[in-house]
Amino acid sequence: MKKIPIIMDCDPGHDDAIALILACSREELDLKAVTVVAGNQTLDKTLGNAKKILSFIGKHPPVAAGAAKPMFRELQTAPSVHGESGLDGPSIPEPDFREERMHAVDLLREIITGSPEPVTLVPTGPLTNIGILFTTYPEVKKNIQRISLMGGGIETGNWTSAAEFNIFVDPEAADIVFRSGIPIIMSSLDVTHRAFFMQEDIDRLRNSGGRVSVLVAELMDFYYNYYKKRGSTGAPLHDPCAVAYLVKPELFITKPYHIDIECAGKFTAGMTLADRRPWSDAEFNVTANIDLDREGFVNMIIKACESYN
Ligand code: BDR
Ligand code: CA
């Protein structure tokens, strides 16, 4: 089977951690590297979390630390969702390997330019590393197949009423990415708010008894609590959608859009403004995932966890 070469750029984060577990479990994907960015927590914490999760599942792709803050703004983190560590809940053993001694942007450049096949980027945090990459080394764009990212929202935001967290944290970087000309598959809140992991799914994982399944169940206990307190009947598994789409696109319903990033709005900074005018002649730059087969998606996550048992 011809594998899809991917690089994950993430800010773990509970759902980033599950996205990593999913990506490493699938034979359709060839995970070339993991680059880390500040977002859900500060860079030292997101880097440590990425290494801890990879160590726990016995995978050791090259990992590199990237931007510690957005391109032009101060960093905003999300301890209310992910806790002080960025991965609160279970106690996870310390990592058993070190990160590369190079910046994430340089690792991205090295792998993309050296790859015989065009690479797919999978960003699941603020787009700072990718924005810096495209600004510093624009030539890499020609060897990028597509970008499957988690971010944005067409109908709603989450961090503000207009903006989703990843785009809100670094709108300028998102603007660079969305105007890059590279095909973008956007797993926005429109689909991730349907990618619910329910209490019975968490229990299924826990009862299956494997060490990775139990770890993910314990991560979900913490993460789901945040959403439960807000009246949600399930925990949205945002970031794994960006990976799941690459493995089984048939699980998703998509719609093309022209999307601009709002960088200046007083109330709307970080908004992914989709042109919904039927008569618009603005060119589509995004394929948005707008719905999914939830059961198929949940089964994929559970199977991924069990594959390590
Ligand atoms: C996004 O923000 C983070 O909290 C999650 O990891 C996800 O990437 C959802 O808005
Ligand atoms: Ca994330």
PDB file of C-alpha atoms and ligand atoms in Angstrom:
ATOM      1  CA  MET A   1       0.000   0.000   0.000  1.00  0.00           C
ATOM      2  CA  LYS A   2       1.210   3.462  -0.920  1.00  0.00           C
ATOM      3  CA  LYS A   3       1.364   5.451   2.299  1.00  0.00           C
ATOM      4  CA  ILE A   4       0.553   9.142   2.612  1.00  0.00           C
ATOM      5  CA  PRO A   5       3.587  11.009   3.987  1.00  0.00           C
ATOM      6  CA  ILE A   6       2.382  13.394   6.696  1.00  0.00           C
ATOM      7  CA  ILE A   7       3.806  15.820   9.242  1.00  0.00           C
ATOM      8  CA  MET A   8       1.689  16.605  12.295  1.00  0.00           C
ATOM      9  CA  ASP A   9       2.036  20.115  13.708  1.00  0.00           C
ATOM     10  CA  CYS A  10       0.318  20.173  17.087  1.00  0.00           C
ATOM     11  CA  ASP A  11      -0.114  21.673  20.579  1.00  0.00           C
ATOM     12  CA  PRO A  12      -1.092  18.702  22.803  1.00  0.00           C
ATOM     13  CA  GLY A  13      -3.748  19.064  24.212  1.00  0.00           C
ATOM     14  CA  HIS A  14      -6.081  16.090  24.841  1.00  0.00           C
ATOM     15  CA  ASP A  15      -7.511  15.928  21.332  1.00  0.00           C
ATOM     16  CA  ASP A  16      -4.084  16.511  19.732  1.00  0.00           C
ATOM     17  CA  ALA A  17      -2.810  13.545  21.770  1.00  0.00           C
ATOM     18  CA  ILE A  18      -5.611  11.352  20.408  1.00  0.00           C
ATOM     19  CA  ALA A  19      -4.883  12.623  16.885  1.00  0.00           C
ATOM     20  CA  LEU A  20      -1.256  11.480  17.340  1.00  0.00           C
ATOM     21  CA  ILE A  21      -2.365   8.078  18.634  1.00  0.00           C
ATOM     22  CA  LEU A  22      -4.662   7.720  15.622  1.00  0.00           C
ATOM     23  CA  ALA A  23      -2.031   8.832  13.089  1.00  0.00           C
ATOM     24  CA  CYS A  24       0.596   6.437  14.453  1.00  0.00           C
ATOM     25  CA  SER A  25      -1.831   3.526  14.349  1.00  0.00           C
ATOM     26  CA  ARG A  26      -2.802   3.720  10.682  1.00  0.00           C
ATOM     27  CA  GLU A  27      -0.903   1.872   7.983  1.00  0.00           C
ATOM     28  CA  GLU A  28      -2.253   4.306   5.347  1.00  0.00           C
ATOM     29  CA  LEU A  29      -0.130   7.073   6.914  1.00  0.00           C
ATOM     30  CA  ASP A  30       3.625   7.541   7.121  1.00  0.00           C
ATOM     31  CA  LEU A  31       4.256   9.981   9.974  1.00  0.00           C
ATOM     32  CA  LYS A  32       7.525  11.668   8.983  1.00  0.00           C
ATOM     33  CA  ALA A  33       7.750  14.066  11.948  1.00  0.00           C
ATOM     34  CA  VAL A  34       5.864  15.831  14.691  1.00  0.00           C
ATOM     35  CA  THR A  35       6.376  19.559  15.080  1.00  0.00           C
ATOM     36  CA  VAL A  36       5.104  21.350  18.132  1.00  0.00           C
ATOM     37  CA  VAL A  37       3.711  24.825  18.676  1.00  0.00           C
ATOM     38  CA  ALA A  38       2.504  26.840  21.660  1.00  0.00           C
ATOM     39  CA  GLY A  39      -1.281  26.995  21.936  1.00  0.00           C
ATOM     40  CA  ASN A  40      -3.251  24.919  24.395  1.00  0.00           C
ATOM     41  CA  GLN A  41      -0.322  25.493  26.733  1.00  0.00           C
ATOM     42  CA  THR A  42       3.128  27.052  26.585  1.00  0.00           C
ATOM     43  CA  LEU A  43       5.672  25.450  24.250  1.00  0.00           C
ATOM     44  CA  ASP A  44       7.663  23.645  26.971  1.00  0.00           C
ATOM     45  CA  LYS A  45       4.456  21.889  28.048  1.00  0.00           C
ATOM     46  CA  THR A  46       3.075  21.066  24.583  1.00  0.00           C
ATOM     47  CA  LEU A  47       6.501  19.710  23.572  1.00  0.00           C
ATOM     48  CA  GLY A  48       6.719  17.562  26.715  1.00  0.00           C
ATOM     49  CA  ASN A  49       3.182  16.296  26.154  1.00  0.00           C
ATOM     50  CA  ALA A  50       3.886  15.309  22.544  1.00  0.00           C
ATOM     51  CA  LYS A  51       6.988  13.365  23.611  1.00  0.00           C
ATOM     52  CA  LYS A  52       5.159  11.714  26.524  1.00  0.00           C
ATOM     53  CA  ILE A  53       2.322  10.473  24.326  1.00  0.00           C
ATOM     54  CA  LEU A  54       4.678   9.192  21.625  1.00  0.00           C
ATOM     55  CA  SER A  55       6.839   7.452  24.237  1.00  0.00           C
ATOM     56  CA  PHE A  56       3.751   5.892  25.817  1.00  0.00           C
ATOM     57  CA  ILE A  57       2.733   4.331  22.504  1.00  0.00           C
ATOM     58  CA  GLY A  58       6.306   3.352  21.626  1.00  0.00           C
ATOM     59  CA  LYS A  59       6.661   5.587  18.560  1.00  0.00           C
ATOM     60  CA  HIS A  60       9.640   7.839  18.015  1.00  0.00           C
ATOM     61  CA  PRO A  61       9.308  10.015  14.915  1.00  0.00           C
ATOM     62  CA  PRO A  62      11.528  13.109  14.855  1.00  0.00           C
ATOM     63  CA  VAL A  63       9.969  15.751  17.116  1.00  0.00           C
ATOM     64  CA  ALA A  64      10.939  19.421  17.068  1.00  0.00           C
ATOM     65  CA  ALA A  65       9.862  22.465  19.030  1.00  0.00           C
ATOM     66  CA  GLY A  66       8.654  25.459  17.055  1.00  0.00           C
ATOM     67  CA  ALA A  67       7.168  28.845  17.864  1.00  0.00           C
ATOM     68  CA  ALA A  68       6.714  29.798  21.512  1.00  0.00           C
ATOM     69  CA  LYS A  69       4.297  32.580  20.601  1.00  0.00           C
ATOM     70  CA  PRO A  70       2.136  33.711  17.681  1.00  0.00           C
ATOM     71  CA  MET A  71       3.720  35.634  14.797  1.00  0.00           C
ATOM     72  CA  PHE A  72       2.595  39.089  15.944  1.00  0.00           C
ATOM     73  CA  ARG A  73       0.539  38.635  19.096  1.00  0.00           C
ATOM     74  CA  GLU A  74       0.897  37.527  22.682  1.00  0.00           C
ATOM     75  CA  LEU A  75       0.178  33.858  23.375  1.00  0.00           C
ATOM     76  CA  GLN A  76      -3.242  32.862  24.691  1.00  0.00           C
ATOM     77  CA  THR A  77      -3.495  29.381  26.206  1.00  0.00           C
ATOM     78  CA  ALA A  78      -6.463  27.162  27.115  1.00  0.00           C
ATOM     79  CA  PRO A  79      -5.980  25.843  30.682  1.00  0.00           C
ATOM     80  CA  SER A  80      -9.747  25.869  31.198  1.00  0.00           C
ATOM     81  CA  VAL A  81     -10.043  23.091  28.597  1.00  0.00           C
ATOM     82  CA  HIS A  82      -6.756  21.198  28.937  1.00  0.00           C
ATOM     83  CA  GLY A  83      -5.572  22.020  32.476  1.00  0.00           C
ATOM     84  CA  GLU A  84      -2.308  23.502  33.727  1.00  0.00           C
ATOM     85  CA  SER A  85      -0.176  20.794  32.106  1.00  0.00           C
ATOM     86  CA  GLY A  86      -2.077  20.967  28.813  1.00  0.00           C
ATOM     87  CA  LEU A  87      -2.813  17.266  29.270  1.00  0.00           C
ATOM     88  CA  ASP A  88      -4.391  17.067  32.730  1.00  0.00           C
ATOM     89  CA  GLY A  89      -6.010  13.869  33.982  1.00  0.00           C
ATOM     90  CA  PRO A  90      -3.889  10.717  34.077  1.00  0.00           C
ATOM     91  CA  SER A  91      -0.285  10.768  35.187  1.00  0.00           C
ATOM     92  CA  ILE A  92       1.790   9.918  32.124  1.00  0.00           C
ATOM     93  CA  PRO A  93       5.405   8.678  32.473  1.00  0.00           C
ATOM     94  CA  GLU A  94       8.221  10.980  31.397  1.00  0.00           C
ATOM     95  CA  PRO A  95       9.301  10.688  27.737  1.00  0.00           C
ATOM     96  CA  ASP A  96      12.046   8.238  26.799  1.00  0.00           C
ATOM     97  CA  PHE A  97      13.570  10.302  23.968  1.00  0.00           C
ATOM     98  CA  ARG A  98      14.753  13.807  23.159  1.00  0.00           C
ATOM     99  CA  GLU A  99      13.530  16.282  20.588  1.00  0.00           C
ATOM    100  CA  GLU A 100      15.690  17.234  17.599  1.00  0.00           C
ATOM    101  CA  ARG A 101      18.208  20.003  18.132  1.00  0.00           C
ATOM    102  CA  MET A 102      16.661  22.100  15.414  1.00  0.00           C
ATOM    103  CA  HIS A 103      13.708  24.442  15.096  1.00  0.00           C
ATOM    104  CA  ALA A 104      10.432  22.920  13.917  1.00  0.00           C
ATOM    105  CA  VAL A 105      10.412  25.221  10.889  1.00  0.00           C
ATOM    106  CA  ASP A 106      13.809  23.889   9.782  1.00  0.00           C
ATOM    107  CA  LEU A 107      12.715  20.299  10.336  1.00  0.00           C
ATOM    108  CA  LEU A 108       9.581  20.935   8.283  1.00  0.00           C
ATOM    109  CA  ARG A 109      11.673  22.418   5.504  1.00  0.00           C
ATOM    110  CA  GLU A 110      14.190  19.554   5.570  1.00  0.00           C
ATOM    111  CA  ILE A 111      11.557  16.837   5.403  1.00  0.00           C
ATOM    112  CA  ILE A 112       9.338  18.540   2.823  1.00  0.00           C
ATOM    113  CA  THR A 113      12.158  19.407   0.430  1.00  0.00           C
ATOM    114  CA  GLY A 114      13.796  15.981   0.855  1.00  0.00           C
ATOM    115  CA  SER A 115      10.633  13.968   0.275  1.00  0.00           C
ATOM    116  CA  PRO A 116      10.287  12.177  -3.080  1.00  0.00           C
ATOM    117  CA  GLU A 117       6.493  12.383  -2.655  1.00  0.00           C
ATOM    118  CA  PRO A 118       4.605  15.619  -1.900  1.00  0.00           C
ATOM    119  CA  VAL A 119       3.926  15.803   1.833  1.00  0.00           C
ATOM    120  CA  THR A 120       0.578  16.397   3.563  1.00  0.00           C
ATOM    121  CA  LEU A 121       0.617  18.742   6.562  1.00  0.00           C
ATOM    122  CA  VAL A 122      -1.744  18.078   9.457  1.00  0.00           C
ATOM    123  CA  PRO A 123      -1.852  21.133  11.748  1.00  0.00           C
ATOM    124  CA  THR A 124      -4.007  20.776  14.853  1.00  0.00           C
ATOM    125  CA  GLY A 125      -2.916  23.879  16.760  1.00  0.00           C
ATOM    126  CA  PRO A 126      -2.363  27.563  15.988  1.00  0.00           C
ATOM    127  CA  LEU A 127      -0.824  27.886  12.520  1.00  0.00           C
ATOM    128  CA  THR A 128       2.281  29.781  13.679  1.00  0.00           C
ATOM    129  CA  ASN A 129       4.907  27.215  12.596  1.00  0.00           C
ATOM    130  CA  ILE A 130       3.320  26.851   9.161  1.00  0.00           C
ATOM    131  CA  GLY A 131       2.933  30.613   8.725  1.00  0.00           C
ATOM    132  CA  ILE A 132       6.625  31.122   9.541  1.00  0.00           C
ATOM    133  CA  LEU A 133       7.581  28.224   7.235  1.00  0.00           C
ATOM    134  CA  PHE A 134       5.730  29.703   4.243  1.00  0.00           C
ATOM    135  CA  THR A 135       7.151  33.170   4.908  1.00  0.00           C
ATOM    136  CA  THR A 136      10.732  32.022   5.417  1.00  0.00           C
ATOM    137  CA  TYR A 137      10.937  29.197   2.889  1.00  0.00           C
ATOM    138  CA  PRO A 138       8.137  29.751   0.338  1.00  0.00           C
ATOM    139  CA  GLU A 139       9.763  27.230  -2.015  1.00  0.00           C
ATOM    140  CA  VAL A 140       8.551  24.343   0.210  1.00  0.00           C
ATOM    141  CA  LYS A 141       4.995  24.962  -0.966  1.00  0.00           C
ATOM    142  CA  LYS A 142       5.598  23.180  -4.243  1.00  0.00           C
ATOM    143  CA  ASN A 143       6.206  19.880  -2.450  1.00  0.00           C
ATOM    144  CA  ILE A 144       3.133  20.065  -0.211  1.00  0.00           C
ATOM    145  CA  GLN A 145       0.213  17.988  -1.447  1.00  0.00           C
ATOM    146  CA  ARG A 146      -2.432  19.490   0.850  1.00  0.00           C
ATOM    147  CA  ILE A 147      -3.092  20.699   4.356  1.00  0.00           C
ATOM    148  CA  SER A 148      -5.651  18.854   6.492  1.00  0.00           C
ATOM    149  CA  LEU A 149      -6.121  21.155   9.467  1.00  0.00           C
ATOM    150  CA  MET A 150      -8.353  21.521  12.490  1.00  0.00           C
ATOM    151  CA  GLY A 151      -9.442  25.085  12.877  1.00  0.00           C
ATOM    152  CA  GLY A 152     -12.106  27.647  12.215  1.00  0.00           C
ATOM    153  CA  GLY A 153     -15.876  27.586  12.201  1.00  0.00           C
ATOM    154  CA  ILE A 154     -18.362  28.602   9.537  1.00  0.00           C
ATOM    155  CA  GLU A 155     -21.490  28.732  11.709  1.00  0.00           C
ATOM    156  CA  THR A 156     -19.906  29.586  15.038  1.00  0.00           C
ATOM    157  CA  GLY A 157     -16.751  30.162  17.060  1.00  0.00           C
ATOM    158  CA  ASN A 158     -15.826  28.632  20.406  1.00  0.00           C
ATOM    159  CA  TRP A 159     -13.183  30.890  21.965  1.00  0.00           C
ATOM    160  CA  THR A 160     -15.225  33.912  20.971  1.00  0.00           C
ATOM    161  CA  SER A 161     -18.616  33.972  19.306  1.00  0.00           C
ATOM    162  CA  ALA A 162     -16.827  34.562  16.008  1.00  0.00           C
ATOM    163  CA  ALA A 163     -13.549  32.632  16.298  1.00  0.00           C
ATOM    164  CA  GLU A 164     -12.329  29.116  16.920  1.00  0.00           C
ATOM    165  CA  PHE A 165      -9.331  28.812  19.305  1.00  0.00           C
ATOM    166  CA  ASN A 166      -6.571  27.739  16.857  1.00  0.00           C
ATOM    167  CA  ILE A 167      -7.326  30.545  14.404  1.00  0.00           C
ATOM    168  CA  PHE A 168      -8.035  33.056  17.185  1.00  0.00           C
ATOM    169  CA  VAL A 169      -4.572  32.530  18.720  1.00  0.00           C
ATOM    170  CA  ASP A 170      -2.705  33.377  15.520  1.00  0.00           C
ATOM    171  CA  PRO A 171      -4.914  34.898  12.808  1.00  0.00           C
ATOM    172  CA  GLU A 172      -1.961  36.362  10.882  1.00  0.00           C
ATOM    173  CA  ALA A 173      -0.395  32.909  10.512  1.00  0.00           C
ATOM    174  CA  ALA A 174      -3.768  31.465   9.488  1.00  0.00           C
ATOM    175  CA  ASP A 175      -4.132  34.221   6.900  1.00  0.00           C
ATOM    176  CA  ILE A 176      -0.796  33.210   5.335  1.00  0.00           C
ATOM    177  CA  VAL A 177      -1.845  29.554   5.233  1.00  0.00           C
ATOM    178  CA  PHE A 178      -5.342  30.193   3.828  1.00  0.00           C
ATOM    179  CA  ARG A 179      -3.874  32.394   1.076  1.00  0.00           C
ATOM    180  CA  SER A 180      -1.025  29.966   0.296  1.00  0.00           C
ATOM    181  CA  GLY A 181      -2.720  28.382  -2.733  1.00  0.00           C
ATOM    182  CA  ILE A 182      -2.234  24.903  -1.261  1.00  0.00           C
ATOM    183  CA  PRO A 183      -5.434  22.802  -1.090  1.00  0.00           C
ATOM    184  CA  ILE A 184      -6.857  23.043   2.432  1.00  0.00           C
ATOM    185  CA  ILE A 185      -9.216  20.588   4.082  1.00  0.00           C
ATOM    186  CA  MET A 186     -10.671  22.381   7.073  1.00  0.00           C
ATOM    187  CA  SER A 187     -12.097  20.308   9.904  1.00  0.00           C
ATOM    188  CA  SER A 188     -13.863  23.216  11.535  1.00  0.00           C
ATOM    189  CA  LEU A 189     -16.208  23.353  14.512  1.00  0.00           C
ATOM    190  CA  ASP A 190     -19.031  22.651  12.054  1.00  0.00           C
ATOM    191  CA  VAL A 191     -17.893  19.028  11.866  1.00  0.00           C
ATOM    192  CA  THR A 192     -15.988  18.659  15.150  1.00  0.00           C
ATOM    193  CA  HIS A 193     -19.080  19.637  17.153  1.00  0.00           C
ATOM    194  CA  ARG A 194     -20.632  16.522  15.615  1.00  0.00           C
ATOM    195  CA  ALA A 195     -17.550  14.356  16.213  1.00  0.00           C
ATOM    196  CA  PHE A 196     -18.792  13.633  19.720  1.00  0.00           C
ATOM    197  CA  PHE A 197     -17.267  11.062  22.010  1.00  0.00           C
ATOM    198  CA  MET A 198     -20.085  10.092  24.414  1.00  0.00           C
ATOM    199  CA  GLN A 199     -19.852   8.732  27.954  1.00  0.00           C
ATOM    200  CA  GLU A 200     -20.604   5.234  26.637  1.00  0.00           C
ATOM    201  CA  ASP A 201     -17.680   5.536  24.190  1.00  0.00           C
ATOM    202  CA  ILE A 202     -15.344   6.467  27.052  1.00  0.00           C
ATOM    203  CA  ASP A 203     -16.658   3.489  29.055  1.00  0.00           C
ATOM    204  CA  ARG A 204     -16.139   1.193  26.055  1.00  0.00           C
ATOM    205  CA  LEU A 205     -12.510   2.282  25.918  1.00  0.00           C
ATOM    206  CA  ARG A 206     -11.969   1.844  29.649  1.00  0.00           C
ATOM    207  CA  ASN A 207     -13.608  -1.580  29.677  1.00  0.00           C
ATOM    208  CA  SER A 208     -11.458  -2.826  26.828  1.00  0.00           C
ATOM    209  CA  GLY A 209      -8.626  -2.711  29.368  1.00  0.00           C
ATOM    210  CA  GLY A 210      -5.589  -2.047  27.155  1.00  0.00           C
ATOM    211  CA  ARG A 211      -3.070   0.483  28.506  1.00  0.00           C
ATOM    212  CA  VAL A 212      -3.544   2.978  25.639  1.00  0.00           C
ATOM    213  CA  SER A 213      -7.345   2.600  25.736  1.00  0.00           C
ATOM    214  CA  VAL A 214      -7.365   3.222  29.497  1.00  0.00           C
ATOM    215  CA  LEU A 215      -5.046   6.227  29.124  1.00  0.00           C
ATOM    216  CA  VAL A 216      -7.315   7.758  26.488  1.00  0.00           C
ATOM    217  CA  ALA A 217     -10.405   7.047  28.646  1.00  0.00           C
ATOM    218  CA  GLU A 218      -8.717   8.901  31.528  1.00  0.00           C
ATOM    219  CA  LEU A 219      -7.767  11.795  29.248  1.00  0.00           C
ATOM    220  CA  MET A 220     -11.363  11.938  28.082  1.00  0.00           C
ATOM    221  CA  ASP A 221     -12.669  11.978  31.672  1.00  0.00           C
ATOM    222  CA  PHE A 222     -10.868  15.287  32.223  1.00  0.00           C
ATOM    223  CA  TYR A 223     -11.573  16.758  28.793  1.00  0.00           C
ATOM    224  CA  TYR A 224     -15.266  15.805  28.728  1.00  0.00           C
ATOM    225  CA  ASN A 225     -15.792  17.513  32.077  1.00  0.00           C
ATOM    226  CA  TYR A 226     -15.134  20.919  30.501  1.00  0.00           C
ATOM    227  CA  TYR A 227     -17.805  20.307  27.848  1.00  0.00           C
ATOM    228  CA  LYS A 228     -20.267  18.657  30.272  1.00  0.00           C
ATOM    229  CA  LYS A 229     -20.215  21.760  32.460  1.00  0.00           C
ATOM    230  CA  ARG A 230     -21.289  23.716  29.382  1.00  0.00           C
ATOM    231  CA  GLY A 231     -24.246  21.444  28.734  1.00  0.00           C
ATOM    232  CA  SER A 232     -22.730  19.366  25.944  1.00  0.00           C
ATOM    233  CA  THR A 233     -23.915  15.763  25.575  1.00  0.00           C
ATOM    234  CA  GLY A 234     -20.535  14.652  24.229  1.00  0.00           C
ATOM    235  CA  ALA A 235     -16.890  15.671  24.011  1.00  0.00           C
ATOM    236  CA  PRO A 236     -15.945  17.025  20.569  1.00  0.00           C
ATOM    237  CA  LEU A 237     -12.857  15.227  19.280  1.00  0.00           C
ATOM    238  CA  HIS A 238     -11.698  18.173  17.187  1.00  0.00           C
ATOM    239  CA  ASP A 239      -8.146  17.309  16.138  1.00  0.00           C
ATOM    240  CA  PRO A 240      -8.564  13.613  15.241  1.00  0.00           C
ATOM    241  CA  CYS A 241     -10.985  14.710  12.468  1.00  0.00           C
ATOM    242  CA  ALA A 242      -8.041  16.169  10.515  1.00  0.00           C
ATOM    243  CA  VAL A 243      -6.322  12.753  10.604  1.00  0.00           C
ATOM    244  CA  ALA A 244      -9.468  10.649  10.123  1.00  0.00           C
ATOM    245  CA  TYR A 245     -10.309  12.527   6.915  1.00  0.00           C
ATOM    246  CA  LEU A 246      -7.007  11.421   5.349  1.00  0.00           C
ATOM    247  CA  VAL A 247      -7.619   7.789   6.255  1.00  0.00           C
ATOM    248  CA  LYS A 248     -11.334   7.524   5.433  1.00  0.00           C
ATOM    249  CA  PRO A 249     -12.616  10.579   3.568  1.00  0.00           C
ATOM    250  CA  GLU A 250     -15.852   8.693   2.949  1.00  0.00           C
ATOM    251  CA  LEU A 251     -16.777   9.272   6.611  1.00  0.00           C
ATOM    252  CA  PHE A 252     -17.110  13.007   5.920  1.00  0.00           C
ATOM    253  CA  ILE A 253     -19.404  15.344   4.004  1.00  0.00           C
ATOM    254  CA  THR A 254     -17.544  18.271   2.489  1.00  0.00           C
ATOM    255  CA  LYS A 255     -18.392  21.583   0.894  1.00  0.00           C
ATOM    256  CA  PRO A 256     -16.063  23.984  -0.944  1.00  0.00           C
ATOM    257  CA  TYR A 257     -15.785  27.591   0.217  1.00  0.00           C
ATOM    258  CA  HIS A 258     -13.823  30.741  -0.240  1.00  0.00           C
ATOM    259  CA  ILE A 259     -12.639  31.605   3.261  1.00  0.00           C
ATOM    260  CA  ASP A 260     -10.840  34.729   4.461  1.00  0.00           C
ATOM    261  CA  ILE A 261      -9.280  35.144   7.879  1.00  0.00           C
ATOM    262  CA  GLU A 262     -10.287  38.200   9.874  1.00  0.00           C
ATOM    263  CA  CYS A 263      -7.135  39.677  11.379  1.00  0.00           C
ATOM    264  CA  ALA A 264      -8.367  43.098  12.409  1.00  0.00           C
ATOM    265  CA  GLY A 265     -11.921  42.905  13.750  1.00  0.00           C
ATOM    266  CA  LYS A 266     -12.643  44.316  17.188  1.00  0.00           C
ATOM    267  CA  PHE A 267     -15.131  41.509  17.909  1.00  0.00           C
ATOM    268  CA  THR A 268     -14.301  39.131  15.065  1.00  0.00           C
ATOM    269  CA  ALA A 269     -10.501  38.621  15.119  1.00  0.00           C
ATOM    270  CA  GLY A 270      -9.710  35.064  14.100  1.00  0.00           C
ATOM    271  CA  MET A 271     -13.014  34.529  12.328  1.00  0.00           C
ATOM    272  CA  THR A 272     -12.964  32.225   9.287  1.00  0.00           C
ATOM    273  CA  LEU A 273     -15.260  34.264   7.094  1.00  0.00           C
ATOM    274  CA  ALA A 274     -16.868  31.955   4.518  1.00  0.00           C
ATOM    275  CA  ASP A 275     -18.297  33.554   1.414  1.00  0.00           C
ATOM    276  CA  ARG A 276     -21.792  32.072   1.283  1.00  0.00           C
ATOM    277  CA  ARG A 277     -23.193  34.288  -1.454  1.00  0.00           C
ATOM    278  CA  PRO A 278     -24.524  31.972  -4.181  1.00  0.00           C
ATOM    279  CA  TRP A 279     -23.534  34.557  -6.808  1.00  0.00           C
ATOM    280  CA  SER A 280     -20.003  35.060  -5.496  1.00  0.00           C
ATOM    281  CA  ASP A 281     -17.186  34.463  -7.973  1.00  0.00           C
ATOM    282  CA  ALA A 282     -14.511  34.291  -5.262  1.00  0.00           C
ATOM    283  CA  GLU A 283     -12.308  31.265  -5.884  1.00  0.00           C
ATOM    284  CA  PHE A 284     -12.694  28.328  -3.483  1.00  0.00           C
ATOM    285  CA  ASN A 285      -9.599  27.933  -1.298  1.00  0.00           C
ATOM    286  CA  VAL A 286     -10.994  25.478   1.262  1.00  0.00           C
ATOM    287  CA  THR A 287     -12.796  22.149   1.338  1.00  0.00           C
ATOM    288  CA  ALA A 288     -14.710  22.260   4.601  1.00  0.00           C
ATOM    289  CA  ASN A 289     -15.740  19.126   6.452  1.00  0.00           C
ATOM    290  CA  ILE A 290     -19.272  19.912   7.520  1.00  0.00           C
ATOM    291  CA  ASP A 291     -20.648  16.574   8.737  1.00  0.00           C
ATOM    292  CA  LEU A 292     -19.483  13.041   9.458  1.00  0.00           C
ATOM    293  CA  ASP A 293     -20.507   9.481  10.199  1.00  0.00           C
ATOM    294  CA  ARG A 294     -20.038   9.777  13.973  1.00  0.00           C
ATOM    295  CA  GLU A 295     -20.246   6.073  14.655  1.00  0.00           C
ATOM    296  CA  GLY A 296     -17.646   5.257  12.000  1.00  0.00           C
ATOM    297  CA  PHE A 297     -15.385   7.941  13.431  1.00  0.00           C
ATOM    298  CA  VAL A 298     -15.743   6.744  17.033  1.00  0.00           C
ATOM    299  CA  ASN A 299     -15.049   3.163  15.965  1.00  0.00           C
ATOM    300  CA  MET A 300     -11.887   4.344  14.214  1.00  0.00           C
ATOM    301  CA  ILE A 301     -10.656   6.025  17.425  1.00  0.00           C
ATOM    302  CA  ILE A 302     -11.431   3.002  19.590  1.00  0.00           C
ATOM    303  CA  LYS A 303      -9.757   0.654  17.093  1.00  0.00           C
ATOM    304  CA  ALA A 304      -6.679   2.913  17.045  1.00  0.00           C
ATOM    305  CA  CYS A 305      -6.353   2.731  20.832  1.00  0.00           C
ATOM    306  CA  GLU A 306      -6.854  -1.042  20.847  1.00  0.00           C
ATOM    307  CA  SER A 307      -4.231  -1.537  18.149  1.00  0.00           C
ATOM    308  CA  TYR A 308      -1.527  -0.822  20.759  1.00  0.00           C
ATOM    309  CA  ASN A 309      -2.831  -3.432  23.231  1.00  0.00           C
TER     310      ASN A 309
HETATM  311  C1  BDR B   1      -8.964  23.400  19.106  1.00  0.00           C
HETATM  312  O1  BDR B   1      -8.447  24.129  20.225  1.00  0.00           O
HETATM  313  C2  BDR B   1      -7.803  23.268  21.127  1.00  0.00           C
HETATM  314  O2  BDR B   1      -8.327  23.426  22.416  1.00  0.00           O
HETATM  315  C3  BDR B   1      -7.990  21.859  20.626  1.00  0.00           C
HETATM  316  O3  BDR B   1      -6.793  21.123  20.806  1.00  0.00           O
HETATM  317  C4  BDR B   1      -8.350  22.026  19.167  1.00  0.00           C
HETATM  318  O4  BDR B   1      -7.193  21.995  18.360  1.00  0.00           O
HETATM  319  C5  BDR B   1     -10.484  23.418  19.160  1.00  0.00           C
HETATM  320  O5  BDR B   1     -10.949  24.731  19.071  1.00  0.00           O
HETATM  321 CA    CA B   2      -5.036  21.288  19.181  1.00  0.00          CA
END
